[in-house]
Short mmCIF file of N, CA, C and O in Angstrom, two decimals:
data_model
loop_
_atom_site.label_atom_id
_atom_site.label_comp_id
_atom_site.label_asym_id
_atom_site.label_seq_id
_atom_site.Cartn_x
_atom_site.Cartn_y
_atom_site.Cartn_z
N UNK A 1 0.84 -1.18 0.00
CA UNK A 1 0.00 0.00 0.00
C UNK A 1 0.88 1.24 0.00
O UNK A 1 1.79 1.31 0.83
N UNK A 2 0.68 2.29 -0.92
CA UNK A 2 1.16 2.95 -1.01
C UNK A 2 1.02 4.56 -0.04
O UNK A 2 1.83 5.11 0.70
N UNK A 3 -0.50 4.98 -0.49
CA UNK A 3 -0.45 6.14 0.85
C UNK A 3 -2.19 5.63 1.53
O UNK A 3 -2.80 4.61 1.19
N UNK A 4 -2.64 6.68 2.51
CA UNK A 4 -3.87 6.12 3.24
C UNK A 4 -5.00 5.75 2.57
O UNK A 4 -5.83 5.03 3.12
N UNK A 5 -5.19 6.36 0.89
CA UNK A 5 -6.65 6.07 0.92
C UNK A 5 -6.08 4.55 0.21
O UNK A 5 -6.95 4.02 -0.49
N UNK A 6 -5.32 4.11 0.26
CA UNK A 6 -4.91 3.07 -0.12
C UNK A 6 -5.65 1.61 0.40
O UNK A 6 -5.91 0.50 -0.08
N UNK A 7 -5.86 2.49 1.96
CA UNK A 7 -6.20 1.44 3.47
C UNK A 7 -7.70 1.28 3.04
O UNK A 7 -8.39 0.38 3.52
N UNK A 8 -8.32 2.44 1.88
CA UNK A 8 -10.39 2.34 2.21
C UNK A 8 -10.76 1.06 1.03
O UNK A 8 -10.68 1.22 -0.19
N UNK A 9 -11.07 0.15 1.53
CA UNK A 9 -11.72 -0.45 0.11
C UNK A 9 -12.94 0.16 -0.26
O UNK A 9 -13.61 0.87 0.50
N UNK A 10 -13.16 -0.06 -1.20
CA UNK A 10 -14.50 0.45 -2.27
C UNK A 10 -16.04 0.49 -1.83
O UNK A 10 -16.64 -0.59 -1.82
N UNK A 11 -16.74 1.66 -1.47
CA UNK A 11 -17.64 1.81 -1.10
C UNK A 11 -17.13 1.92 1.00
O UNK A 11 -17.66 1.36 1.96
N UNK A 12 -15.83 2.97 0.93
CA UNK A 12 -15.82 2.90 2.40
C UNK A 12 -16.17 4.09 2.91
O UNK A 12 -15.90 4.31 4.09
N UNK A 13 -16.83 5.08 2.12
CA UNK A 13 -16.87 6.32 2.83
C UNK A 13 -18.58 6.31 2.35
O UNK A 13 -19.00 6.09 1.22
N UNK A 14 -19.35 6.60 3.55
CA UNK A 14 -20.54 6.69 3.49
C UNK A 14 -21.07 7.75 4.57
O UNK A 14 -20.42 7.75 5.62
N UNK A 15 -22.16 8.68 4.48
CA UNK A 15 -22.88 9.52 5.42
C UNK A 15 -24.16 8.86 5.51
O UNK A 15 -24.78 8.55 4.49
N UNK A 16 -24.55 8.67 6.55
CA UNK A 16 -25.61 8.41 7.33
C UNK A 16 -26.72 9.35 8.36
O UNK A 16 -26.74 9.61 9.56
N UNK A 17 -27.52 9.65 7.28
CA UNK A 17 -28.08 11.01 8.06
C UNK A 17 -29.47 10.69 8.67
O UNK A 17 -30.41 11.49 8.56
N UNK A 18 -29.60 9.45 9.36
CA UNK A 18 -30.88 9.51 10.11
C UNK A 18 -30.38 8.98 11.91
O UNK A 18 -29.29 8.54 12.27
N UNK A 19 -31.14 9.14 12.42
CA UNK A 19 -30.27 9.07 14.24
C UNK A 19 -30.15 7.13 14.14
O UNK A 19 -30.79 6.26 13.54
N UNK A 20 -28.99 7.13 15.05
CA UNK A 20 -28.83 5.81 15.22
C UNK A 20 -28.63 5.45 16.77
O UNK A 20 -28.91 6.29 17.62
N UNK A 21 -28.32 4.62 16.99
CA UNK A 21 -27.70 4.43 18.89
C UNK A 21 -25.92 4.06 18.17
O UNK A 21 -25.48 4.28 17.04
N UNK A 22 -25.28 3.48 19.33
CA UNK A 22 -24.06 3.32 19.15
C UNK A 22 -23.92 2.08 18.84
O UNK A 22 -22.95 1.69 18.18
N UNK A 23 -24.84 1.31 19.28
CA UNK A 23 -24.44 -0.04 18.00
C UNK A 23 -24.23 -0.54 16.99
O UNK A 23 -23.39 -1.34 16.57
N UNK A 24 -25.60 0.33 16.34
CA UNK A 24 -26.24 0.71 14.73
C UNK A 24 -25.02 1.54 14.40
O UNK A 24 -24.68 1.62 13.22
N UNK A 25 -24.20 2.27 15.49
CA UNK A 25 -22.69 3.40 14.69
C UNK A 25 -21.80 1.74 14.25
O UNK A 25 -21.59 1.20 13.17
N UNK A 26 -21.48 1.36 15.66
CA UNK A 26 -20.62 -0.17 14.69
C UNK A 26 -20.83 -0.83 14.08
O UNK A 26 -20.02 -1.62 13.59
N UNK A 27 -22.23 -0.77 13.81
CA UNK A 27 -22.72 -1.98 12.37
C UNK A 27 -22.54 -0.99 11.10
O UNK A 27 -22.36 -1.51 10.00
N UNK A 28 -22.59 0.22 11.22
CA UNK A 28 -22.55 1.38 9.84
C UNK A 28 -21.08 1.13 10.07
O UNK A 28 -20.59 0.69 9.03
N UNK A 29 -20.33 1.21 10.86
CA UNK A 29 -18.96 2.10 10.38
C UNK A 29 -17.92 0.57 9.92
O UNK A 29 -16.81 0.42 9.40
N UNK A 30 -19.01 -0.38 10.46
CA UNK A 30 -17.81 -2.14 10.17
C UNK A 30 -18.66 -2.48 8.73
O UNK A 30 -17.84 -2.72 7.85
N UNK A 31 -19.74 -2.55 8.35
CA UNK A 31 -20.42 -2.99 7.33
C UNK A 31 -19.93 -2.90 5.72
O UNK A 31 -20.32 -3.47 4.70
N UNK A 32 -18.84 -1.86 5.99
CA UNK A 32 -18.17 -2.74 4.41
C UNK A 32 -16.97 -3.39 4.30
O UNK A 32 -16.40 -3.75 3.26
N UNK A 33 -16.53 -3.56 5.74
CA UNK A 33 -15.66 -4.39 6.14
C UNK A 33 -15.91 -5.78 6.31
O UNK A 33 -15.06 -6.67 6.20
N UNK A 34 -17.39 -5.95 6.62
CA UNK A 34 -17.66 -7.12 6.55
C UNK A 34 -18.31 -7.81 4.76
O UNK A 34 -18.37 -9.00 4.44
N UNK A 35 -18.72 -6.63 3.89
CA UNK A 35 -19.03 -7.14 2.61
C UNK A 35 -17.77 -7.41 1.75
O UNK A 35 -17.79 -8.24 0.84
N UNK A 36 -16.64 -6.64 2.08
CA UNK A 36 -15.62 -6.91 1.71
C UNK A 36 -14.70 -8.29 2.11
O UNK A 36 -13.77 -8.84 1.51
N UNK A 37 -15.13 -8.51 2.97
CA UNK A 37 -14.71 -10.28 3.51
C UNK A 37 -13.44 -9.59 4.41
O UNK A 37 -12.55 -10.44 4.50
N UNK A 38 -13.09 -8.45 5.05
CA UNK A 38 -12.15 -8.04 5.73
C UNK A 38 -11.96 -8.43 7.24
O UNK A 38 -10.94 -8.68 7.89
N UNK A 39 -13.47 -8.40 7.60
CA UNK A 39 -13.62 -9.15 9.34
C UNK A 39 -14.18 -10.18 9.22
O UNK A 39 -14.68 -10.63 8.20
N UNK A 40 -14.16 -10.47 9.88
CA UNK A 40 -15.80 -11.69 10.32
C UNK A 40 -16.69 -10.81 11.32
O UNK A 40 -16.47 -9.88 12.09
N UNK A 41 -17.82 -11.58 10.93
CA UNK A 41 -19.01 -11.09 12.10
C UNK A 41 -18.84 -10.61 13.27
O UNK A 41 -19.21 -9.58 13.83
N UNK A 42 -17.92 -11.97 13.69
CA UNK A 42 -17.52 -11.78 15.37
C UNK A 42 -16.72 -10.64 15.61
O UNK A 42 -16.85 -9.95 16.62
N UNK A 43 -15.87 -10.42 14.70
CA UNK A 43 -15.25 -9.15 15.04
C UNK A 43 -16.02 -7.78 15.19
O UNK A 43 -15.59 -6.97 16.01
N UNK A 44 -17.16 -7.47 14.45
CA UNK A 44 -17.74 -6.60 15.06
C UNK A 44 -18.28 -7.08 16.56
O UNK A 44 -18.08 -6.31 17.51
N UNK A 45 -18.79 -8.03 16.72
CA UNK A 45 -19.52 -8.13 18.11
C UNK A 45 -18.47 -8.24 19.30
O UNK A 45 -18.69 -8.14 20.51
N UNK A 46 -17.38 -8.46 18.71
CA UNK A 46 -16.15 -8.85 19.72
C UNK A 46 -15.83 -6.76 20.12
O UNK A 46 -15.37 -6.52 21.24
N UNK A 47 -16.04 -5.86 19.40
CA UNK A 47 -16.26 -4.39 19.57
C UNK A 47 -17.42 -3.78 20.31
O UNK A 47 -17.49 -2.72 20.92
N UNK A 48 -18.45 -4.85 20.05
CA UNK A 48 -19.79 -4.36 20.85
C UNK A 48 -19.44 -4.85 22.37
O UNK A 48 -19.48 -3.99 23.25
N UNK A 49 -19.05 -6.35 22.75
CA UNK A 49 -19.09 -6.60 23.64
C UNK A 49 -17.74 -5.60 24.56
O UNK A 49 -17.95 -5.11 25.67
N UNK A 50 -16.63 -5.48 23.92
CA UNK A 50 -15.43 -4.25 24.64
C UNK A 50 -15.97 -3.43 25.09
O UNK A 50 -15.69 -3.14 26.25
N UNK A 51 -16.89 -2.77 24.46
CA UNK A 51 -17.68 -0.96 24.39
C UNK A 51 -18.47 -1.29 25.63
O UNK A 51 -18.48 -0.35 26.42
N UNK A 52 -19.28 -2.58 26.10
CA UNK A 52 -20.20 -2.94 27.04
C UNK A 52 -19.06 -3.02 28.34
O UNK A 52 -19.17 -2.52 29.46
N UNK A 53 -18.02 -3.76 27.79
CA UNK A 53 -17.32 -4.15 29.06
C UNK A 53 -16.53 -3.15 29.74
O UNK A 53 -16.43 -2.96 30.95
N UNK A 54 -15.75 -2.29 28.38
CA UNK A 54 -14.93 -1.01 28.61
C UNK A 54 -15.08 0.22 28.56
O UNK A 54 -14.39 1.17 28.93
N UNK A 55 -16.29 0.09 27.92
CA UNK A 55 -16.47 2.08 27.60
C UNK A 55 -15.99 1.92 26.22
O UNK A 55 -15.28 0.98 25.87
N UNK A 56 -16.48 3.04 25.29
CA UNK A 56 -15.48 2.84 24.27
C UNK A 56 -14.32 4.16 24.32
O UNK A 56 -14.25 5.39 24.24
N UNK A 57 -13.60 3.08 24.50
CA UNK A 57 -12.12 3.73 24.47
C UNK A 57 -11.20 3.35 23.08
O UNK A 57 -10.08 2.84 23.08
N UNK A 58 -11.76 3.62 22.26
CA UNK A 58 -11.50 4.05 20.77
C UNK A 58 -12.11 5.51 20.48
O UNK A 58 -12.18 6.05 19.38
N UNK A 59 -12.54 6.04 21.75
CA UNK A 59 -12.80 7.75 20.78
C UNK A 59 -11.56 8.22 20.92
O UNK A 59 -11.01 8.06 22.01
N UNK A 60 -10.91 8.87 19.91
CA UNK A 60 -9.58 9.73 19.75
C UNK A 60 -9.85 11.34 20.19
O UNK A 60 -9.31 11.67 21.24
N UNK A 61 -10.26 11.87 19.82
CA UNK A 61 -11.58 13.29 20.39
C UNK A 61 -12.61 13.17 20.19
O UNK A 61 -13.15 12.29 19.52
N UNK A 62 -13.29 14.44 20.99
CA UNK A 62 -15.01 14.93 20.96
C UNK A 62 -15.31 14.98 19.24
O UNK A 62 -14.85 15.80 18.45
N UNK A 63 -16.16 13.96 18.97
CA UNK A 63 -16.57 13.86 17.56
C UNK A 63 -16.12 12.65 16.60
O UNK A 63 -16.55 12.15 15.55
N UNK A 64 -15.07 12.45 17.46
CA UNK A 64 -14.23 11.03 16.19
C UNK A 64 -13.84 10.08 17.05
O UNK A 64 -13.14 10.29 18.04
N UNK A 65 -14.29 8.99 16.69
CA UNK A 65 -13.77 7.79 17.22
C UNK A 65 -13.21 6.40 16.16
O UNK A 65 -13.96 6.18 15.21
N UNK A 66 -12.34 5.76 16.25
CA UNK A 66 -11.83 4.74 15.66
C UNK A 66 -12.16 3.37 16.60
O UNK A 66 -11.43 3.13 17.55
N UNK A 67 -13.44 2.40 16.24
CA UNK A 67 -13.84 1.42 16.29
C UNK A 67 -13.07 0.51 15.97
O UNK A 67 -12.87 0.66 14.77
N UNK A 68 -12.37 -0.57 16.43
CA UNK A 68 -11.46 -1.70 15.91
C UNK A 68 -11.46 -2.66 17.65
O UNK A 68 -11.37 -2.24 18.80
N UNK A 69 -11.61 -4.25 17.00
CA UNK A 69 -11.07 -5.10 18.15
C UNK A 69 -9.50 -5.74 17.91
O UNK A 69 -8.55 -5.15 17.40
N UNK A 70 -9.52 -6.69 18.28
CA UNK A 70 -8.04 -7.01 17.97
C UNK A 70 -7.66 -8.01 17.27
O UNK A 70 -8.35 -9.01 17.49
N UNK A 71 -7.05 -8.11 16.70
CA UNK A 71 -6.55 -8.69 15.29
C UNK A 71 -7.23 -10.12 15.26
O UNK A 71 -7.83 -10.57 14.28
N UNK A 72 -7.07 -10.71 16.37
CA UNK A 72 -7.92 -12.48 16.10
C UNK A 72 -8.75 -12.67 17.06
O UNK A 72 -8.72 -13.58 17.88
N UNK A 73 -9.71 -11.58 16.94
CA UNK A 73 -11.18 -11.54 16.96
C UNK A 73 -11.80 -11.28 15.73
O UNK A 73 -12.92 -10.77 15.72
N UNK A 74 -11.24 -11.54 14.76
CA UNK A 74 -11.76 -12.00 13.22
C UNK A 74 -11.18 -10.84 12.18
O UNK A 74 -11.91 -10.69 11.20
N UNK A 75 -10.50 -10.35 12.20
CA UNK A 75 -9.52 -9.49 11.13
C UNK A 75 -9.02 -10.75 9.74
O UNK A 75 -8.17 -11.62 9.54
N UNK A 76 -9.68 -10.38 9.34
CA UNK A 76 -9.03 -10.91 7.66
C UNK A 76 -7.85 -10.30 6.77
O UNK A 76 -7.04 -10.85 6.02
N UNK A 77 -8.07 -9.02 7.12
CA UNK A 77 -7.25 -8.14 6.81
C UNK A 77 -7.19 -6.58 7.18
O UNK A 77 -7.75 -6.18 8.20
N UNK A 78 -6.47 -5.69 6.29
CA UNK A 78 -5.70 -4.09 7.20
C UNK A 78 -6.82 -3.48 6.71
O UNK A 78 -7.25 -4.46 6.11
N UNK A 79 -7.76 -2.50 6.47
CA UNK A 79 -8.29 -1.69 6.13
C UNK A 79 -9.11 -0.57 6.83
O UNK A 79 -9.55 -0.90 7.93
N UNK A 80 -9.35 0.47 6.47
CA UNK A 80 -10.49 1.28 7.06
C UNK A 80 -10.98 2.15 6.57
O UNK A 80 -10.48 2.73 5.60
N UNK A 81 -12.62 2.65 7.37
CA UNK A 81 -13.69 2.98 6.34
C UNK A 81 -13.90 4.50 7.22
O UNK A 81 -13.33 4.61 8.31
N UNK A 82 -14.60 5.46 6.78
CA UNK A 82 -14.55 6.59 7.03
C UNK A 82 -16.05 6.98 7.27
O UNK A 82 -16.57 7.41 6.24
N UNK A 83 -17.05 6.94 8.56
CA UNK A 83 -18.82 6.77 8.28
C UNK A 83 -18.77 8.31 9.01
O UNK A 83 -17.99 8.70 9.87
N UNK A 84 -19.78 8.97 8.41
CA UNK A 84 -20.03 10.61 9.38
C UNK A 84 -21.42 10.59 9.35
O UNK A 84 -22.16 10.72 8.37
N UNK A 85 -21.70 10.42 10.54
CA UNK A 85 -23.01 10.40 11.37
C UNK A 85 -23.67 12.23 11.82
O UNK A 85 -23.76 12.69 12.95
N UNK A 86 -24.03 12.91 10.54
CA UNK A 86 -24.30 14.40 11.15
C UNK A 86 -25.46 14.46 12.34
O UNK A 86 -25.81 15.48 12.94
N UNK A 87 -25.77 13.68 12.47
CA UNK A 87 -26.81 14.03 14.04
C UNK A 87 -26.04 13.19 15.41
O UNK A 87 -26.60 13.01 16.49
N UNK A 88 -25.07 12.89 15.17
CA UNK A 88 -23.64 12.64 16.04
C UNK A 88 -24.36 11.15 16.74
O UNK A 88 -25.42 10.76 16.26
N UNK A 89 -23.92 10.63 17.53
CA UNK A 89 -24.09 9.41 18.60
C UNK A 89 -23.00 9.66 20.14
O UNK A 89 -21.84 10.06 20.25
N UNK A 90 -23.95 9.26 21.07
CA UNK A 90 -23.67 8.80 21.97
C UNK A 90 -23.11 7.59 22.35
O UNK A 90 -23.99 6.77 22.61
N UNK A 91 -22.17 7.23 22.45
CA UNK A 91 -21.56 5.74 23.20
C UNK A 91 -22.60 5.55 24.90
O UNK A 91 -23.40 4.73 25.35
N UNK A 92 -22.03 6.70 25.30
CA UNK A 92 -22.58 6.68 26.81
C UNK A 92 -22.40 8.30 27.56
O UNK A 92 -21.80 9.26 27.07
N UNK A 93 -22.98 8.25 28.64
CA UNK A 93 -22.85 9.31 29.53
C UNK A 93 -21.68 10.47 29.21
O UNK A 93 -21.61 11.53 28.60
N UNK A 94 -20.62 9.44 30.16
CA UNK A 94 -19.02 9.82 30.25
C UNK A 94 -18.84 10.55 28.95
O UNK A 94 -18.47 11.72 28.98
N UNK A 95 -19.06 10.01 27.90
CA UNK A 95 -18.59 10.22 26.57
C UNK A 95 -18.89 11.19 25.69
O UNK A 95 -20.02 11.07 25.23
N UNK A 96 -18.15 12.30 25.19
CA UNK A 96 -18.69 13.24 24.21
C UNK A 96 -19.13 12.81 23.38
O UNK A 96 -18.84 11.62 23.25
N UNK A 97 -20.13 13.41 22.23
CA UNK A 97 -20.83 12.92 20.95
C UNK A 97 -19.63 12.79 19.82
O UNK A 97 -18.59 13.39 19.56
N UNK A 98 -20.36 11.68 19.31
CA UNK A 98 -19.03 11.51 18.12
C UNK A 98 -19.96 11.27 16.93
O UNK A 98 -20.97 10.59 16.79
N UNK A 99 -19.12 12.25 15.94
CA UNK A 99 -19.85 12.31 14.46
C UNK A 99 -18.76 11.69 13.09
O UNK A 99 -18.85 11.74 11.87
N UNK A 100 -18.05 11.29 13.78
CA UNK A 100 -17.01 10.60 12.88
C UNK A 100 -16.50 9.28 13.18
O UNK A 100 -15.72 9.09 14.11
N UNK A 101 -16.80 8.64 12.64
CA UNK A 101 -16.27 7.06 12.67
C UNK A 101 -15.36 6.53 11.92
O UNK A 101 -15.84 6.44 10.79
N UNK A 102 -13.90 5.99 11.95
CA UNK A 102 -13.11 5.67 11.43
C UNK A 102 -12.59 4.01 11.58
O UNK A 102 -11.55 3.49 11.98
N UNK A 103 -13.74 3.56 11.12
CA UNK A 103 -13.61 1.71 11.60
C UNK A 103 -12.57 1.29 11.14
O UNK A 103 -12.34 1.66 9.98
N UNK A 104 -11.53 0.37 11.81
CA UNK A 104 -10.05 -0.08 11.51
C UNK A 104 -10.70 -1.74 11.77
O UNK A 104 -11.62 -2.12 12.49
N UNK A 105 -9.76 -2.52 10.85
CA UNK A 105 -9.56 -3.77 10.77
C UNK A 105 -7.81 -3.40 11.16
O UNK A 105 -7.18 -2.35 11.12
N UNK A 106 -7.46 -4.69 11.53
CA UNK A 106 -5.72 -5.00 11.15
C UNK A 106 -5.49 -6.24 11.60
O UNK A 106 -5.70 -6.59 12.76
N UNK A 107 -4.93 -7.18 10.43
CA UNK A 107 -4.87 -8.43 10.75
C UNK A 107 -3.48 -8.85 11.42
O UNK A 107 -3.18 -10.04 11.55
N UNK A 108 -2.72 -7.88 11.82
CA UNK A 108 -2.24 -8.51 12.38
C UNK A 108 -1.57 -6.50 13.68
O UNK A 108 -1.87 -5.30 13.73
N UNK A 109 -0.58 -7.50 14.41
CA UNK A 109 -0.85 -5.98 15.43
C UNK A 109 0.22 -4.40 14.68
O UNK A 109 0.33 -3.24 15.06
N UNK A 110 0.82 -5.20 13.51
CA UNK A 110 1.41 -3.67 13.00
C UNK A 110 1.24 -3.00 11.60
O UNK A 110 1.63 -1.86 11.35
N UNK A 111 0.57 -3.93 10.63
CA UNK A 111 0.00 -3.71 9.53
C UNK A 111 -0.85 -2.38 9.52
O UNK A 111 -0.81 -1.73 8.48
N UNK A 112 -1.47 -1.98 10.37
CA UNK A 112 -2.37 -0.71 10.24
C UNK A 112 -1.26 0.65 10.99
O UNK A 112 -1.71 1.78 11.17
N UNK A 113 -0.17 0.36 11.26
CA UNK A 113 0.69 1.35 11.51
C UNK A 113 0.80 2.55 10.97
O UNK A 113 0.97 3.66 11.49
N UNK A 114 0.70 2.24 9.93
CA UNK A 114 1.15 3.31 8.25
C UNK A 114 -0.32 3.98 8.56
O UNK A 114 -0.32 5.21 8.61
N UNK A 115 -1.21 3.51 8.70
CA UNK A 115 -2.34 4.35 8.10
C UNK A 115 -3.18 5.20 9.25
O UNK A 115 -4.14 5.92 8.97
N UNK A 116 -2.56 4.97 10.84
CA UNK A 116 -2.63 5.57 12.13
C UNK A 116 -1.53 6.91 11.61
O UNK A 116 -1.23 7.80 12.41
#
């Protein structure tokens, strides 16, 4: 791969302009990761269940967060998709609203280096 948009496969940047919760944010922001054969299933739910257990601690700032579990919780491969939610989402309380989603796959723990 040469530079970042290198990392989006096809059909990875999408806006989503009707309200969602924060689950419906990880099923939008993993969903062409999973048509692309990049995760498996479980790997999104292996993100739902973290977010339940941990908070999500993938928001980077107020507004953007990067969604990703860890490499063999079903990573097929490196990629990531770019979803902007203009009526923003809540994770939880604690948490500022986030209107940017930057879902990461990485199949393995340094392959997505380049594109962080």
């Amino acid at each position: 791969m040469n530079g970042l948009i290198d990392y989006f496969p096809e059909n990875a940047f999408t806006v989503h302009q009707q309200d969602c919760d924060w689950q419906q944010a990880i099923d939008l922001s993993m969903r062409c990761l999973l048509e692309n054969n990049i995760v498996e299933p479980r790997y999104v739910a292996a993100i739902k269940h973290s977010t339940q257990n941990n908070g999500a601690y993938y928001i980077l700032t107020p507004e953007v967060a990067m969604p990703h579990a860890r490499p063999e919780e079903g990573a097929l491969g490196t990629a990531l998709t770019l979803t902007v939610l203009p009526q923003g989402v809540y994770f939880n309380d604690d948490n500022p609203q986030v209107k940017v989603l930057i879902g990461l796959a990485a199949k393995d723990a340094d392959s997505h280096i380049n594109a962080i």
